């Protein structure tokens, strides 16, 4: 599952079942979740169940999956259940467990795949189109808006010059603070650990992260969060370059549209306010297509830059850094954890030191994030060394180790939220439960001697233990 899908999935799984009933009334939502958030095996299950007239015995699925793929089958069923796509009856001695698609999801997905009904779920094209708006114009508009947000995020640290009035709107700035990507105050101002992680993400993931903050605060702005979410899924199904009418939108969706202009997801022509154009940021929300740029391309602000742009950073064993770039955004990100000394037309030089790393850590940036950034953007010359060609690390090991040591000087513990299972009736029960936790990928730690184990999710474990007690 893509990182952007994972972010939206984690948000969706927290929603109650009644919300999903309303969400799945829209075919565009059902199709978007089917396309973007389900693993391949789960999609196969959905398509097999889509036109079945009656529920299927759950044991029948075992015949569709190879024995060695039992873990993938359990994970797929778990995903489908958490998204309220399938209903699985409770286990009992009298009748087998049955599985079927939920009514609203089944109906909407059928409409989405075969057409029919007058739901306007995939937007209504505008009759009076402004032909002066081109795809190039939309891309440039979206890039300028999104890069403005990223520049503000980086420059919020205060280490580089930022010109007020050239960045995002006040509403977007407030959203960045609400999402804890930046902090503003007398005691501390600047980018947070979450904010730096945001910068390292692929652009679709960045967009979804910001949109999820927006959805969570929709109620405070007088909007229906379910309608907002449905509208976002609809945007992902629209065609780039096509104008759509705003007349069929609800009041919440119209309010959402005004905010999405600030993000660069939609463009509303000043001469024709009753129509809008989705940009590439919007049309790639529910697809695997690349949006405006990728972090692996080195925070390249130019839209025309190829997705496989070369790295630009060289770091030596003496901690000197040479960055072959003239991009203000790349230089600003580098300044978060490097003491820059000299700037040339196409290169900057600096040095990584204990003081610069500690300053980054004080802002909430971790050593692993710094190492990941340096590795991702390493210059091709670093990748040509014999050690790297033999499968070794791109960065000098001494530098990597020292960066980690500078962080752990004041850190000795890592916490993982989850649930502890203990007090099993016998060794057999403990071994069966621990094995199942490992198979579904939720086991974080275990102690066979004490017969206890720790998991990061418990929904599926709870159902498994209940099923064992019934047997």
Coordinates of N, CA and C in Angstrom, one line a residue, residues 214-349:
X214 N -7.4 19.0 7.4 CA -8.5 19.9 7.0 C -9.9 19.2 7.4
X215 N -10.0 17.9 7.1 CA -11.2 17.1 7.4 C -11.5 17.1 8.9
X216 N -10.4 16.9 9.7 CA -10.6 16.8 11.1 C -11.1 18.1 11.7
X217 N -10.8 19.3 11.0 CA -11.2 20.6 11.5 C -12.4 21.1 10.8
X218 N -13.0 20.3 9.9 CA -14.1 20.7 9.0 C -15.3 21.1 9.9
X219 N -15.6 20.4 11.0 CA -16.7 20.7 11.8 C -16.7 22.0 12.4
X220 N -15.4 22.5 12.8 CA -15.3 23.8 13.4 C -15.5 24.9 12.4
X221 N -15.4 24.6 11.1 CA -15.6 25.6 10.1 C -17.0 25.5 9.5
X222 N -17.9 24.7 10.2 CA -19.3 24.6 9.7 C -19.5 23.8 8.5
X223 N -18.7 22.8 8.3 CA -18.8 21.9 7.2 C -19.0 20.4 7.7
X224 N -19.7 19.6 6.9 CA -19.9 18.2 7.2 C -18.7 17.4 6.7
X225 N -18.0 16.8 7.6 CA -16.7 16.1 7.3 C -16.9 15.0 6.3
X226 N -18.1 14.3 6.4 CA -18.4 13.2 5.5 C -18.6 13.7 4.1
X227 N -19.3 14.8 3.9 CA -19.4 15.4 2.6 C -18.1 15.9 2.0
X228 N -17.2 16.4 2.9 CA -15.9 16.9 2.5 C -15.1 15.7 2.0
X229 N -15.1 14.6 2.7 CA -14.4 13.4 2.3 C -14.9 12.8 1.0
X230 N -16.2 12.8 0.9 CA -16.8 12.3 -0.4 C -16.4 13.2 -1.6
X231 N -16.3 14.5 -1.3 CA -15.9 15.4 -2.4 C -14.5 15.2 -2.8
X232 N -13.6 14.9 -1.8 CA -12.2 14.7 -2.1 C -12.0 13.4 -3.0
X233 N -12.8 12.4 -2.6 CA -12.8 11.2 -3.4 C -13.3 11.4 -4.9
X234 N -14.3 12.3 -5.0 CA -14.8 12.6 -6.3 C -13.8 13.4 -7.1
X235 N -13.0 14.3 -6.5 CA -12.0 15.0 -7.2 C -10.9 14.1 -7.8
X236 N -10.6 13.0 -7.1 CA -9.7 12.0 -7.6 C -10.1 11.3 -8.8
X237 N -11.4 11.3 -9.1 CA -11.9 10.6 -10.3 C -12.1 11.6 -11.5
X238 N -11.9 12.9 -11.3 CA -12.1 13.8 -12.4 C -11.0 13.9 -13.4
X239 N -11.3 14.5 -14.6 CA -10.3 14.5 -15.7 C -9.6 15.8 -15.7
X240 N -8.2 15.7 -15.8 CA -7.4 16.9 -15.8 C -7.7 17.7 -17.0
X241 N -7.8 19.1 -16.9 CA -8.1 19.9 -18.0 C -9.6 20.2 -18.3
X242 N -10.5 19.4 -17.7 CA -11.9 19.5 -17.9 C -12.5 20.5 -16.9
X243 N -13.4 21.3 -17.3 CA -14.1 22.2 -16.4 C -15.3 21.6 -15.9
X244 N -15.6 21.7 -14.6 CA -16.8 21.1 -13.9 C -17.6 22.2 -13.3
X245 N -18.9 22.0 -13.3 CA -19.9 22.9 -12.7 C -19.9 22.9 -11.2
X246 N -20.1 24.0 -10.5 CA -20.3 24.0 -9.1 C -21.7 24.0 -8.7
X247 N -22.6 24.1 -9.6 CA -24.1 24.2 -9.3 C -24.7 23.0 -8.7
X248 N -24.1 21.8 -8.9 CA -24.6 20.6 -8.3 C -24.0 20.2 -7.0
X249 N -23.1 21.1 -6.5 CA -22.4 20.8 -5.2 C -23.2 21.3 -4.0
X250 N -23.1 20.6 -2.9 CA -23.7 21.0 -1.7 C -23.0 22.2 -1.1
X251 N -23.6 22.8 0.0 CA -23.0 24.0 0.6 C -21.7 23.6 1.2
X252 N -21.6 22.5 1.8 CA -20.3 22.0 2.4 C -19.2 21.9 1.3
X253 N -19.6 21.3 0.2 CA -18.7 21.1 -0.9 C -18.2 22.4 -1.5
X254 N -19.1 23.4 -1.6 CA -18.7 24.7 -2.1 C -17.7 25.4 -1.2
X255 N -18.0 25.2 0.1 CA -17.0 25.8 1.1 C -15.7 25.1 1.0
X256 N -15.7 23.8 0.8 CA -14.5 23.0 0.7 C -13.7 23.5 -0.6
X257 N -14.5 23.8 -1.6 CA -13.8 24.2 -2.9 C -13.0 25.5 -2.7
X258 N -13.5 26.4 -1.9 CA -12.8 27.6 -1.6 C -11.5 27.4 -0.9
X259 N -11.5 26.4 0.0 CA -10.2 26.1 0.7 C -9.3 25.3 -0.2
X260 N -9.8 24.5 -1.1 CA -8.9 23.7 -1.9 C -8.2 24.6 -3.0
X261 N -8.8 25.7 -3.2 CA -8.1 26.7 -4.1 C -6.7 27.1 -3.4
X262 N -6.8 27.3 -2.1 CA -5.6 27.7 -1.3 C -4.5 26.6 -1.4
X263 N -4.9 25.4 -1.5 CA -4.0 24.3 -1.5 C -3.4 24.0 -2.9
X264 N -4.1 24.6 -4.0 CA -3.7 24.4 -5.3 C -4.3 23.2 -5.9
X265 N -5.3 22.6 -5.3 CA -6.0 21.4 -5.8 C -7.0 21.7 -6.9
X266 N -7.6 22.9 -6.9 CA -8.5 23.3 -7.9 C -8.3 24.8 -8.3
X267 N -8.7 25.1 -9.5 CA -8.5 26.5 -10.0 C -9.9 27.0 -10.4
X268 N -10.3 28.1 -9.9 CA -11.6 28.7 -10.3 C -11.3 30.0 -11.1
X269 N -11.7 30.0 -12.4 CA -11.4 31.2 -13.3 C -12.2 32.4 -12.7
X270 N -11.5 33.5 -12.5 CA -12.1 34.7 -12.0 C -13.3 35.2 -12.8
X271 N -13.3 34.9 -14.1 CA -14.4 35.4 -15.0 C -15.6 34.4 -15.0
X272 N -15.4 33.2 -14.5 CA -16.5 32.2 -14.4 C -16.4 31.4 -13.1
X273 N -16.9 32.1 -12.0 CA -16.9 31.5 -10.7 C -17.8 30.2 -10.5
X274 N -18.6 29.9 -11.5 CA -19.5 28.8 -11.4 C -18.9 27.5 -11.9
X275 N -17.7 27.5 -12.3 CA -17.0 26.3 -12.8 C -15.6 26.2 -12.1
X276 N -15.1 25.0 -12.1 CA -13.7 24.8 -11.5 C -13.0 23.8 -12.3
X277 N -11.6 23.9 -12.3 CA -10.8 23.0 -12.9 C -10.0 22.2 -11.9
X278 N -10.0 20.9 -11.8 CA -9.1 20.2 -10.9 C -7.7 20.2 -11.5
X279 N -6.7 20.4 -10.6 CA -5.3 20.3 -11.0 C -4.8 18.9 -10.9
X280 N -3.5 18.7 -11.2 CA -2.9 17.4 -11.1 C -2.8 16.9 -9.7
X281 N -2.7 17.9 -8.8 CA -2.7 17.5 -7.3 C -4.0 16.8 -6.9
X282 N -5.1 17.2 -7.5 CA -6.4 16.6 -7.2 C -6.7 15.3 -8.0
X283 N -6.4 15.3 -9.3 CA -6.7 14.1 -10.1 C -5.8 12.9 -9.7
X284 N -4.7 13.1 -9.0 CA -3.9 12.0 -8.6 C -4.1 11.5 -7.1
X285 N -5.2 12.1 -6.5 CA -5.5 11.8 -5.1 C -5.7 10.3 -4.9
X286 N -6.5 9.7 -5.9 CA -6.9 8.3 -5.7 C -6.2 7.4 -6.8
X287 N -5.0 7.8 -7.3 CA -4.4 6.9 -8.3 C -2.9 6.8 -7.9
X288 N -2.2 5.9 -8.6 CA -0.8 5.7 -8.3 C 0.1 6.6 -9.1
X289 N -0.5 7.5 -9.9 CA 0.3 8.4 -10.8 C 1.0 9.4 -9.9
X290 N 2.1 9.9 -10.4 CA 2.9 10.9 -9.7 C 2.3 12.2 -9.9
X291 N 2.3 13.0 -8.8 CA 1.7 14.4 -8.9 C 2.8 15.3 -9.4
X292 N 2.9 16.5 -8.9 CA 3.7 17.6 -9.5 C 5.2 17.2 -9.3
X293 N 5.6 16.6 -8.3 CA 7.0 16.4 -8.1 C 7.2 15.3 -7.0
X294 N 8.4 14.8 -6.9 CA 8.7 13.7 -5.9 C 9.8 14.1 -5.1
X295 N 9.8 13.7 -3.8 CA 10.9 14.0 -2.9 C 12.2 13.4 -3.4
X296 N 12.1 12.2 -4.0 CA 13.3 11.5 -4.5 C 14.0 12.3 -5.6
X297 N 13.3 13.3 -6.1 CA 13.9 14.2 -7.2 C 14.5 15.4 -6.5
X298 N 14.7 15.4 -5.2 CA 15.4 16.4 -4.6 C 14.7 17.7 -4.3
X299 N 13.4 17.6 -4.0 CA 12.5 18.8 -3.7 C 12.6 19.8 -4.9
X300 N 12.6 19.2 -6.1 CA 12.8 20.1 -7.3 C 11.5 20.9 -7.5
X301 N 11.7 22.2 -7.5 CA 10.5 23.0 -7.7 C 10.1 23.2 -9.1
X302 N 10.9 22.8 -10.0 CA 10.6 23.0 -11.4 C 9.7 21.9 -11.9
X303 N 8.5 22.2 -12.5 CA 7.6 21.2 -12.9 C 8.1 20.3 -14.0
X304 N 9.0 20.9 -14.8 CA 9.5 20.1 -16.0 C 10.6 19.2 -15.6
X305 N 11.1 19.2 -14.4 CA 12.2 18.3 -14.0 C 11.8 16.9 -14.0
X306 N 12.6 16.0 -14.6 CA 12.3 14.6 -14.6 C 12.2 14.0 -13.3
X307 N 11.3 12.9 -13.2 CA 11.1 12.3 -11.8 C 12.4 11.6 -11.3
X308 N 13.3 11.3 -12.2 CA 14.5 10.6 -11.8 C 15.7 11.5 -11.7
X309 N 15.5 12.8 -11.3 CA 16.5 13.8 -11.2 C 17.7 13.3 -10.3
X310 N 18.9 13.7 -10.7 CA 20.1 13.2 -10.0 C 20.2 13.8 -8.6
X311 N 20.9 13.1 -7.7 CA 21.1 13.6 -6.4 C 22.1 14.7 -6.5
X312 N 22.2 15.5 -5.4 CA 23.1 16.7 -5.5 C 24.0 16.9 -4.3
X313 N 23.9 16.0 -3.3 CA 24.7 16.2 -2.0 C 25.9 15.2 -2.0
X314 N 27.1 15.8 -1.6 CA 28.3 15.0 -1.3 C 28.6 15.3 0.1
X315 N 28.8 14.3 0.9 CA 29.3 14.5 2.3 C 30.5 13.6 2.5
X316 N 31.6 14.2 3.1 CA 32.9 13.5 3.2 C 33.0 13.0 4.7
X317 N 34.0 12.2 4.9 CA 34.3 11.6 6.2 C 34.7 12.7 7.2
X318 N 35.1 13.9 6.8 CA 35.4 15.0 7.7 C 34.2 15.9 7.9
X319 N 33.0 15.4 7.5 CA 31.7 16.0 7.8 C 31.4 17.3 6.9
X320 N 32.3 17.5 5.9 CA 32.0 18.6 5.0 C 30.9 18.2 4.0
X321 N 30.1 19.2 3.7 CA 28.9 18.9 2.8 C 29.1 19.9 1.6
X322 N 28.8 19.3 0.4 CA 28.8 20.0 -0.8 C 27.5 19.7 -1.5
X323 N 26.7 20.7 -1.8 CA 25.4 20.5 -2.4 C 25.3 21.3 -3.7
X324 N 25.2 20.5 -4.8 CA 25.2 21.1 -6.2 C 23.8 21.5 -6.5
X325 N 23.3 22.6 -6.0 CA 22.0 23.1 -6.3 C 21.9 24.6 -6.2
X326 N 20.9 25.1 -6.9 CA 20.6 26.6 -6.7 C 19.2 26.8 -6.2
X327 N 18.5 25.7 -5.9 CA 17.1 25.7 -5.5 C 17.0 26.3 -4.1
X328 N 16.3 27.4 -3.9 CA 16.1 27.9 -2.5 C 15.5 26.9 -1.5
X329 N 14.6 26.1 -2.0 CA 13.9 25.1 -1.1 C 14.9 24.1 -0.7
X330 N 15.7 23.5 -1.6 CA 16.7 22.5 -1.2 C 17.7 23.1 -0.3
X331 N 18.2 24.3 -0.5 CA 19.2 24.9 0.4 C 18.6 25.2 1.8
X332 N 17.3 25.6 1.8 CA 16.6 25.8 3.1 C 16.5 24.6 3.9
X333 N 16.2 23.5 3.2 CA 16.0 22.2 3.9 C 17.4 21.7 4.5
X334 N 18.4 21.9 3.7 CA 19.8 21.5 4.1 C 20.2 22.4 5.3
X335 N 19.8 23.6 5.3 CA 20.2 24.5 6.4 C 19.6 24.1 7.8
X336 N 18.6 23.2 7.7 CA 17.9 22.8 9.0 C 18.9 22.0 9.8
X337 N 19.8 21.3 9.2 CA 20.7 20.4 10.0 C 22.2 20.6 9.6
X338 N 22.5 21.6 8.8 CA 23.9 21.8 8.3 C 24.3 23.3 8.5
X339 N 25.5 23.5 9.0 CA 26.0 24.9 9.1 C 26.5 25.3 7.7
X340 N 25.8 26.1 7.0 CA 26.2 26.5 5.6 C 27.2 27.6 5.7
X341 N 28.3 27.5 4.9 CA 29.4 28.5 5.0 C 29.5 29.3 3.7
X342 N 29.5 28.7 2.6 CA 29.7 29.4 1.3 C 28.6 29.1 0.3
X343 N 28.2 30.1 -0.5 CA 27.2 29.9 -1.5 C 27.8 30.4 -2.8
X344 N 27.8 29.5 -3.8 CA 28.2 29.9 -5.2 C 26.9 29.8 -6.1
X345 N 27.0 30.2 -7.4 CA 25.8 30.3 -8.2 C 25.1 28.9 -8.3
X346 N 25.9 27.8 -8.3 CA 25.2 26.5 -8.5 C 25.6 25.5 -7.4
X347 N 26.2 26.0 -6.3 CA 26.6 25.1 -5.2 C 26.7 25.8 -3.9
X348 N 26.4 25.1 -2.8 CA 26.6 25.6 -1.4 C 27.5 24.6 -0.7
X349 N 28.3 25.1 0.2 CA 29.2 24.3 1.0 C 28.8 24.5 2.5

